[in-house]
PDB file of C-alpha atoms in Angstrom:
ATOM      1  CA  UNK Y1311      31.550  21.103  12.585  1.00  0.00           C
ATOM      2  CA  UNK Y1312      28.259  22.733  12.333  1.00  0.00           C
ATOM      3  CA  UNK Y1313      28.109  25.152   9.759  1.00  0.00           C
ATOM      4  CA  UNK Y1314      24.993  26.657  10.628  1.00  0.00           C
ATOM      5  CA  UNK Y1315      26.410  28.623  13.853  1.00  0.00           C
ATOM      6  CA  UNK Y1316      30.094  29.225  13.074  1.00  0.00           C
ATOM      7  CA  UNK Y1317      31.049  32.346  14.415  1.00  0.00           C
ATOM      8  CA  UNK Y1318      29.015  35.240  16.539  1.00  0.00           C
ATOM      9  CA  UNK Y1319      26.807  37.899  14.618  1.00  0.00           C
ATOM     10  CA  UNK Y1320      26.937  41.307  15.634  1.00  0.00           C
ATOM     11  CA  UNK Y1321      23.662  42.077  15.151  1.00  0.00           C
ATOM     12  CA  UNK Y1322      21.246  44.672  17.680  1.00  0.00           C
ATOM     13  CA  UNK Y1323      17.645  43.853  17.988  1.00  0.00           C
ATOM     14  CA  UNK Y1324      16.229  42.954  14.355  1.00  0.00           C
ATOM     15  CA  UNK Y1325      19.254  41.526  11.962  1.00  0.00           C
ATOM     16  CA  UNK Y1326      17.256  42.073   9.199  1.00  0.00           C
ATOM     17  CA  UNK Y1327      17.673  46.035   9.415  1.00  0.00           C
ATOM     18  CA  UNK Y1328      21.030  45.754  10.876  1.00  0.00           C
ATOM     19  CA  UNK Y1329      22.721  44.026   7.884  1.00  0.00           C
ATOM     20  CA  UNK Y1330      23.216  43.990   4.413  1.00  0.00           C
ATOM     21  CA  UNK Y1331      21.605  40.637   2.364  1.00  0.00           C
ATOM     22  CA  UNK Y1332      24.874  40.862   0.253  1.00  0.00           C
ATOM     23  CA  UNK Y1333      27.022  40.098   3.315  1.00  0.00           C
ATOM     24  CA  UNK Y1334      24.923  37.024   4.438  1.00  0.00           C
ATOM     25  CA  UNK Y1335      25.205  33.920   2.498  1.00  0.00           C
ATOM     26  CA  UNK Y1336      28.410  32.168   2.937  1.00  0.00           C
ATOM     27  CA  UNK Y1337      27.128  28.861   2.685  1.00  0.00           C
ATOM     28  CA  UNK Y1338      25.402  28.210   0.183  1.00  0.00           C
ATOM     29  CA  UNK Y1339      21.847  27.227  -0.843  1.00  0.00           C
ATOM     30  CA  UNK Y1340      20.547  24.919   0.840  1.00  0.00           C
ATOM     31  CA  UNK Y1341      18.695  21.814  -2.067  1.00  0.00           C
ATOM     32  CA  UNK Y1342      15.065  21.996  -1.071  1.00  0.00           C
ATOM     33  CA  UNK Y1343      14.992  25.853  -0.823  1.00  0.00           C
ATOM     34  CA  UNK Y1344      17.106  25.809  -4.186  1.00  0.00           C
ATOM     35  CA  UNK Y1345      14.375  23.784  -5.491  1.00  0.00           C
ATOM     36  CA  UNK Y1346      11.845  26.333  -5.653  1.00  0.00           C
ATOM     37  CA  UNK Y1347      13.174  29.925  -4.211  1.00  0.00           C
ATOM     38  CA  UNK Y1348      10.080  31.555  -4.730  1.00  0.00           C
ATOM     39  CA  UNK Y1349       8.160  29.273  -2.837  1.00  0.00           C
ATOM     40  CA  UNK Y1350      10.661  29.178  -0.125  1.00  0.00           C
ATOM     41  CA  UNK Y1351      10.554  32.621  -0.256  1.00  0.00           C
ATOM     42  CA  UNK Y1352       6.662  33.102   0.547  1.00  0.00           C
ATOM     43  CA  UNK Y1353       6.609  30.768   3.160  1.00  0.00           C
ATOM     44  CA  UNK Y1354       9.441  32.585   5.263  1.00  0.00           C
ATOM     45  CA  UNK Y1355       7.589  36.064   4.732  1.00  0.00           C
ATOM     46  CA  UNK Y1356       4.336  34.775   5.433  1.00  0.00           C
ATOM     47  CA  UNK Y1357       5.383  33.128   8.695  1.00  0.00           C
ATOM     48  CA  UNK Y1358       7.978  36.087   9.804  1.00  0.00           C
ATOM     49  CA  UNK Y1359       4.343  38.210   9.226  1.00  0.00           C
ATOM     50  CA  UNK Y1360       2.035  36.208  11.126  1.00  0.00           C
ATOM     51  CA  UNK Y1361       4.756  34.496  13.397  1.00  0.00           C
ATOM     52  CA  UNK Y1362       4.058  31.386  12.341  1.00  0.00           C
ATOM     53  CA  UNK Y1363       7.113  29.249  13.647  1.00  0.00           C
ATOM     54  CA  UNK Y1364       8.700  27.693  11.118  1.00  0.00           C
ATOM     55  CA  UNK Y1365      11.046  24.186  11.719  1.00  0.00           C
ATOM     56  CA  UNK Y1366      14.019  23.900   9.204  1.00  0.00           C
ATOM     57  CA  UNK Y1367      15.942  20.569   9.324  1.00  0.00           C
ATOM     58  CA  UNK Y1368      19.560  21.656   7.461  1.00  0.00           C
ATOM     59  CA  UNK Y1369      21.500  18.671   5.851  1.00  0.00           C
ATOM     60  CA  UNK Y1370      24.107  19.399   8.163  1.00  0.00           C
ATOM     61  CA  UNK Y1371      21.880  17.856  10.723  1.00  0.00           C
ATOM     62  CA  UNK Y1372      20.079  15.057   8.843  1.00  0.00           C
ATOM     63  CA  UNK Y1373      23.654  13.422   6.864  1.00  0.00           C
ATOM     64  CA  UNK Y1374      24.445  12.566  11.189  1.00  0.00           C
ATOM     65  CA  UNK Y1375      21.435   9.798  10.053  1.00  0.00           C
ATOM     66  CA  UNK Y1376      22.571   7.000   8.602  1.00  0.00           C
ATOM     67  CA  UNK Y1377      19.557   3.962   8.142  1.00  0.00           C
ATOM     68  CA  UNK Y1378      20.804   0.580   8.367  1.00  0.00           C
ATOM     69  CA  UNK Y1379      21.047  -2.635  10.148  1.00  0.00           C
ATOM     70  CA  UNK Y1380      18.692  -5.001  11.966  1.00  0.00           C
ATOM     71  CA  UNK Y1381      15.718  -2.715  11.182  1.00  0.00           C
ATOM     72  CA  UNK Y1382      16.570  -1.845   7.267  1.00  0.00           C
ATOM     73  CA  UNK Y1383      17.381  -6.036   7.526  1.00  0.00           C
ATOM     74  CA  UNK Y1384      14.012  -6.626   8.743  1.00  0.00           C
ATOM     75  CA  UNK Y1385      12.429  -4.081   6.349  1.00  0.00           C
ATOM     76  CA  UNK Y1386      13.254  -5.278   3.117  1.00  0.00           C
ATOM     77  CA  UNK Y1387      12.682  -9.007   4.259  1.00  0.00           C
ATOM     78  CA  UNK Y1388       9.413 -10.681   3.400  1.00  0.00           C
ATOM     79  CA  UNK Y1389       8.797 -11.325   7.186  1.00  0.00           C
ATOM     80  CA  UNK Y1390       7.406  -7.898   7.537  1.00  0.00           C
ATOM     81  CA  UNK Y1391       3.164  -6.946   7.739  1.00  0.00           C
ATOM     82  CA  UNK Y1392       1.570  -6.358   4.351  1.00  0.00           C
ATOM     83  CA  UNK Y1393       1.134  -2.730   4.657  1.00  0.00           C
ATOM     84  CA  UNK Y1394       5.375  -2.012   5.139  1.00  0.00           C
ATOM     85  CA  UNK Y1395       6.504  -4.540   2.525  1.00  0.00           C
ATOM     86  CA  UNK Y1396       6.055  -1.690  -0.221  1.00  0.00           C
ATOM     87  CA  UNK Y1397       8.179   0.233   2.039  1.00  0.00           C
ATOM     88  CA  UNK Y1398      10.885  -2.372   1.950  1.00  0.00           C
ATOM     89  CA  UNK Y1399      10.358  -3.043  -1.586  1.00  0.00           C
ATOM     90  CA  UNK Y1400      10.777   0.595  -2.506  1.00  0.00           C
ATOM     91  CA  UNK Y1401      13.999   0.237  -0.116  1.00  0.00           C
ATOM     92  CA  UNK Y1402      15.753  -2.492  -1.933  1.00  0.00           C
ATOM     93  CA  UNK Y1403      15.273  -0.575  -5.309  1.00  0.00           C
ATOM     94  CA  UNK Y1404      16.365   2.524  -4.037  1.00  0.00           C
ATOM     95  CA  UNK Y1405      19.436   0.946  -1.951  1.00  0.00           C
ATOM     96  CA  UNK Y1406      20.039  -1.071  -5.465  1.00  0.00           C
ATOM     97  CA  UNK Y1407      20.175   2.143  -7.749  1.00  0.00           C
ATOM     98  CA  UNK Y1408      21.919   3.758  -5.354  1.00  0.00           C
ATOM     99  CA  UNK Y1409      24.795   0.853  -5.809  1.00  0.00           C
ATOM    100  CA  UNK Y1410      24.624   1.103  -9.512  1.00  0.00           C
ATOM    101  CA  UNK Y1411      25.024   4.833  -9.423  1.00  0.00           C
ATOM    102  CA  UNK Y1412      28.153   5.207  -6.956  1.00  0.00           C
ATOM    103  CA  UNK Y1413      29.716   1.661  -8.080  1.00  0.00           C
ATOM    104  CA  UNK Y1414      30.122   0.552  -4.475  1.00  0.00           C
ATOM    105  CA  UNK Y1415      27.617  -1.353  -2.520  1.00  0.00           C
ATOM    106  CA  UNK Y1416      25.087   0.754  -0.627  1.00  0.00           C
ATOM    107  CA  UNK Y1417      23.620  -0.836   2.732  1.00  0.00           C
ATOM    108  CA  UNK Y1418      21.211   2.084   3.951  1.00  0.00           C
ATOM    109  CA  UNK Y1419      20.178   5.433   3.323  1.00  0.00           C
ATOM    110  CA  UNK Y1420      20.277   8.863   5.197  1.00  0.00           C
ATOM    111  CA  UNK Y1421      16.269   9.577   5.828  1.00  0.00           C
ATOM    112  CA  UNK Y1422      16.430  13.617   5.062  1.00  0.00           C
ATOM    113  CA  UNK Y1423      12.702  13.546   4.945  1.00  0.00           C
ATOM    114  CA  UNK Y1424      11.186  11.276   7.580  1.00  0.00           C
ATOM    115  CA  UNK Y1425      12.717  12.991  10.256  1.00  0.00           C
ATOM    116  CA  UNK Y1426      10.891  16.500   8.999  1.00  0.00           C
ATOM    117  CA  UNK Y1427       8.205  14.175   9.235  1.00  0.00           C
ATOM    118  CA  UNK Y1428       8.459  13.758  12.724  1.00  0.00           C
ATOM    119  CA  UNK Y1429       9.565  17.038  13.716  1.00  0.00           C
ATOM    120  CA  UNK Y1430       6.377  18.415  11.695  1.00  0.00           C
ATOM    121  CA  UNK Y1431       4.218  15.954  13.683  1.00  0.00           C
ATOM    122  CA  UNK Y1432       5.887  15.870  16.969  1.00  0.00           C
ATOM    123  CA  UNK Y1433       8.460  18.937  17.169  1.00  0.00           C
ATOM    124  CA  UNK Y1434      11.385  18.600  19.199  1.00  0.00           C
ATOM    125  CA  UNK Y1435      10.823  14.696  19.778  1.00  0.00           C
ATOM    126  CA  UNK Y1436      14.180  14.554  18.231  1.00  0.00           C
ATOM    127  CA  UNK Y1437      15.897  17.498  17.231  1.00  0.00           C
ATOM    128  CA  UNK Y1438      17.030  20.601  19.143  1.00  0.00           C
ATOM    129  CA  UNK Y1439      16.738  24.003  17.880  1.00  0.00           C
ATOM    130  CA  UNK Y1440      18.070  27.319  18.032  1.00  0.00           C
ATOM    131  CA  UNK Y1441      15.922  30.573  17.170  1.00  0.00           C
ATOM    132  CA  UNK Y1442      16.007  33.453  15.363  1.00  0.00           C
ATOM    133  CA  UNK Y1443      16.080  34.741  11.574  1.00  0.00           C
ATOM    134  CA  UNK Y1444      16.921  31.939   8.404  1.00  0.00           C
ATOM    135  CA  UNK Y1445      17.743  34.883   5.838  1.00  0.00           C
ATOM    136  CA  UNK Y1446      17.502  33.918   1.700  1.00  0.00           C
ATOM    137  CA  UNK Y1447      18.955  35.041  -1.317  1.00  0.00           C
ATOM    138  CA  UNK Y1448      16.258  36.098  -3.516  1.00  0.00           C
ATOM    139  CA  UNK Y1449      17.305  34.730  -6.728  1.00  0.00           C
ATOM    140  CA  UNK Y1450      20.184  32.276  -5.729  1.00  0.00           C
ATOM    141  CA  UNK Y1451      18.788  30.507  -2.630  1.00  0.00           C
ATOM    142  CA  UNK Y1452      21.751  31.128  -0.601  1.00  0.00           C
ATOM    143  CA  UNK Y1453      20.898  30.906   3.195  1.00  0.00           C
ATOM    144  CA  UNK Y1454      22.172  32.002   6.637  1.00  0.00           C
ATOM    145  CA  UNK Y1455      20.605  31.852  10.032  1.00  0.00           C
ATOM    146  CA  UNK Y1456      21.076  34.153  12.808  1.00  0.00           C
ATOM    147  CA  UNK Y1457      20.261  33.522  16.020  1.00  0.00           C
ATOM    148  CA  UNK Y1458      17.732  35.550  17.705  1.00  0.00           C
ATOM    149  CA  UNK Y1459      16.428  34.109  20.801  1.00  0.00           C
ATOM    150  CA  UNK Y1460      13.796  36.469  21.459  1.00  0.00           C
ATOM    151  CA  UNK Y1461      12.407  38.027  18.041  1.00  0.00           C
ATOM    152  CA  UNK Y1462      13.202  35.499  15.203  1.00  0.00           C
ATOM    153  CA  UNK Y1463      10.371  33.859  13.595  1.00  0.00           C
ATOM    154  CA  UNK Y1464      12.426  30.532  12.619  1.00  0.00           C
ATOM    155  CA  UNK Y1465      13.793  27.543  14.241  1.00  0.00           C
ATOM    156  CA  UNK Y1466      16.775  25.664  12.934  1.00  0.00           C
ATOM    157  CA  UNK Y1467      17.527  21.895  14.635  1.00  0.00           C
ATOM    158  CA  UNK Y1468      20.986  22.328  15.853  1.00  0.00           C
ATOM    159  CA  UNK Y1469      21.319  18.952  17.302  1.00  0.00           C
ATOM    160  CA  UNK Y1470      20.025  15.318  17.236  1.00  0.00           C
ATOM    161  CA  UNK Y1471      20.154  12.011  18.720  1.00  0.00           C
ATOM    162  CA  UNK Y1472      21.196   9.992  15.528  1.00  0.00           C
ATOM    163  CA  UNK Y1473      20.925   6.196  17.574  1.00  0.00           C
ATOM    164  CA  UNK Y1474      17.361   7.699  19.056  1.00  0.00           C
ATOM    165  CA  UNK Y1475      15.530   8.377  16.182  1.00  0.00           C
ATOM    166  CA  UNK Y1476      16.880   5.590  14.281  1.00  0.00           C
ATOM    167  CA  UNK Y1477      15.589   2.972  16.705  1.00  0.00           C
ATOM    168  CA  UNK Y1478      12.256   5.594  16.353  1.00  0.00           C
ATOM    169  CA  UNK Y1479      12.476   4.835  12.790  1.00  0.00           C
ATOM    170  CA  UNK Y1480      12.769   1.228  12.557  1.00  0.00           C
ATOM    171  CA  UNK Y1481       9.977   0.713  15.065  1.00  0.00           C
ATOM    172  CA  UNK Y1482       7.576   2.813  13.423  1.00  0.00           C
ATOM    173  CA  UNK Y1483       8.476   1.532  10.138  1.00  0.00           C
ATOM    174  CA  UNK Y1484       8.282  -2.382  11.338  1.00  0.00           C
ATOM    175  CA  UNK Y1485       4.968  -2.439  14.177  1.00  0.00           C
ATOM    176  CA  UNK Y1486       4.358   1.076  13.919  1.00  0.00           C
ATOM    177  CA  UNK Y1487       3.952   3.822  16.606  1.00  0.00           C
ATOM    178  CA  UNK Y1488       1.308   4.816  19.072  1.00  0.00           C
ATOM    179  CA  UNK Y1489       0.239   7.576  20.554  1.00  0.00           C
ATOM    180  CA  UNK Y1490       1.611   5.500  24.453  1.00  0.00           C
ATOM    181  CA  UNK Y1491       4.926   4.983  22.650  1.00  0.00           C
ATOM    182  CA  UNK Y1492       5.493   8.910  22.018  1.00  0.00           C
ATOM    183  CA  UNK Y1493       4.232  10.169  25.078  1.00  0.00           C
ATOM    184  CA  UNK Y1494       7.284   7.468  26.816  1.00  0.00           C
ATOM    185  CA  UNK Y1495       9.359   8.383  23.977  1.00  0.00           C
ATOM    186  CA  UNK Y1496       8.779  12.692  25.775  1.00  0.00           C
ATOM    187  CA  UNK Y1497       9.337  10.996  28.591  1.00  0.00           C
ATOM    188  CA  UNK Y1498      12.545   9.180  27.703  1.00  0.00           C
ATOM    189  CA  UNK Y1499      11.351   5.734  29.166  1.00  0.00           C
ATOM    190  CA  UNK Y1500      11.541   4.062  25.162  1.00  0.00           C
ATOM    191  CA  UNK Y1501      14.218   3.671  22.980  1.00  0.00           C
ATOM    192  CA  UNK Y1502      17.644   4.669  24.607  1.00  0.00           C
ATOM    193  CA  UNK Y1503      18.475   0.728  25.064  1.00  0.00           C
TER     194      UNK Y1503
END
């Protein structure tokens, strides 16, 4: 169930005027906004000012993500190229702590960030999107998104193709990625073995 989009907004053309920020925040904050509201804050205004698109990634999409198998194998092996093996060093330490902490053995990790990585460089290589307005509590972070497909400023990744970017992932990660492999990755002639 996708929390994000759970129900239809009655809304006319600008939500923001429409609605009162007390009614709009029945999920939640969301952790990296609840990090640091303010600066969350800033970057929504300044891009709803100079519409500036902004991408947001919720958890809701990344946690589909789960990194593990032949490619986390082959990353944390010694058989790897100088340059990755601090990758899969940092890997086994983080896949080891993560054992110690939860008391049950941990085989691979749910990459939150890389994919905003991706997105950031290549947007919509793997995620789709729906537009309109991410509203924020002020002082608690709380979040909701209403969709606005011809006026909102924000984009919010809906949907993505958790087998796809994985086998993205591991690639890049292992012999890295060039600019032939995205442009056949657009084209959908890589990766969907």
């Amino acid at each position: 169930r996708d929390t994000w989009f759970d129900g239809p907004v009655d809304y006319a053309s600008r939500p923001c005027d429409k609605l009162k920020l007390t009614q709009l925040y029945p999920h939640g904050s969301r952790h990296n906004i609840r990090c640091d509201i303010g600066a969350a804050a800033i970057v929504m205004e300044e891009s709803s000012k100079h519409q500036h698109p902004l991408l947001f990634i919720p958890a809701d999409v990344s946690y589909r993500l789960w990194f593990t198998g032949p490619y986390l194998d082959q990353l944390i092996s010694e058989q790897i190229p100088n340059e990755t093996q601090v990758v899969g060093k940092m890997m086994q330490s983080w896949l080891k702590y993560r054992t110690k902490t939860f008391s049950l053995p941990v085989d691979g990790t749910c990459p939150h960030d890389t994919v905003a990585v991706v997105e950031a460089l290549y947007p919509e290589l793997v995620c789709k999107y729906k537009r309109g307005w991410l509203l924020m509590h002020p002082e608690l972070g709380h979040t909701v998104f209403i969709p606005d497909p011809v006026e909102g400023p924000h984009y919010i990744a809906y949907s993505i193709d958790p087998d796809l970017y994985l086998k993205f992932l591991g690639k890049g990660l292992i012999k890295g990625i060039t600019e032939e492999d995205i442009k056949n990755y657009k084209l959908g002639k890589q990766y969907r073995s």
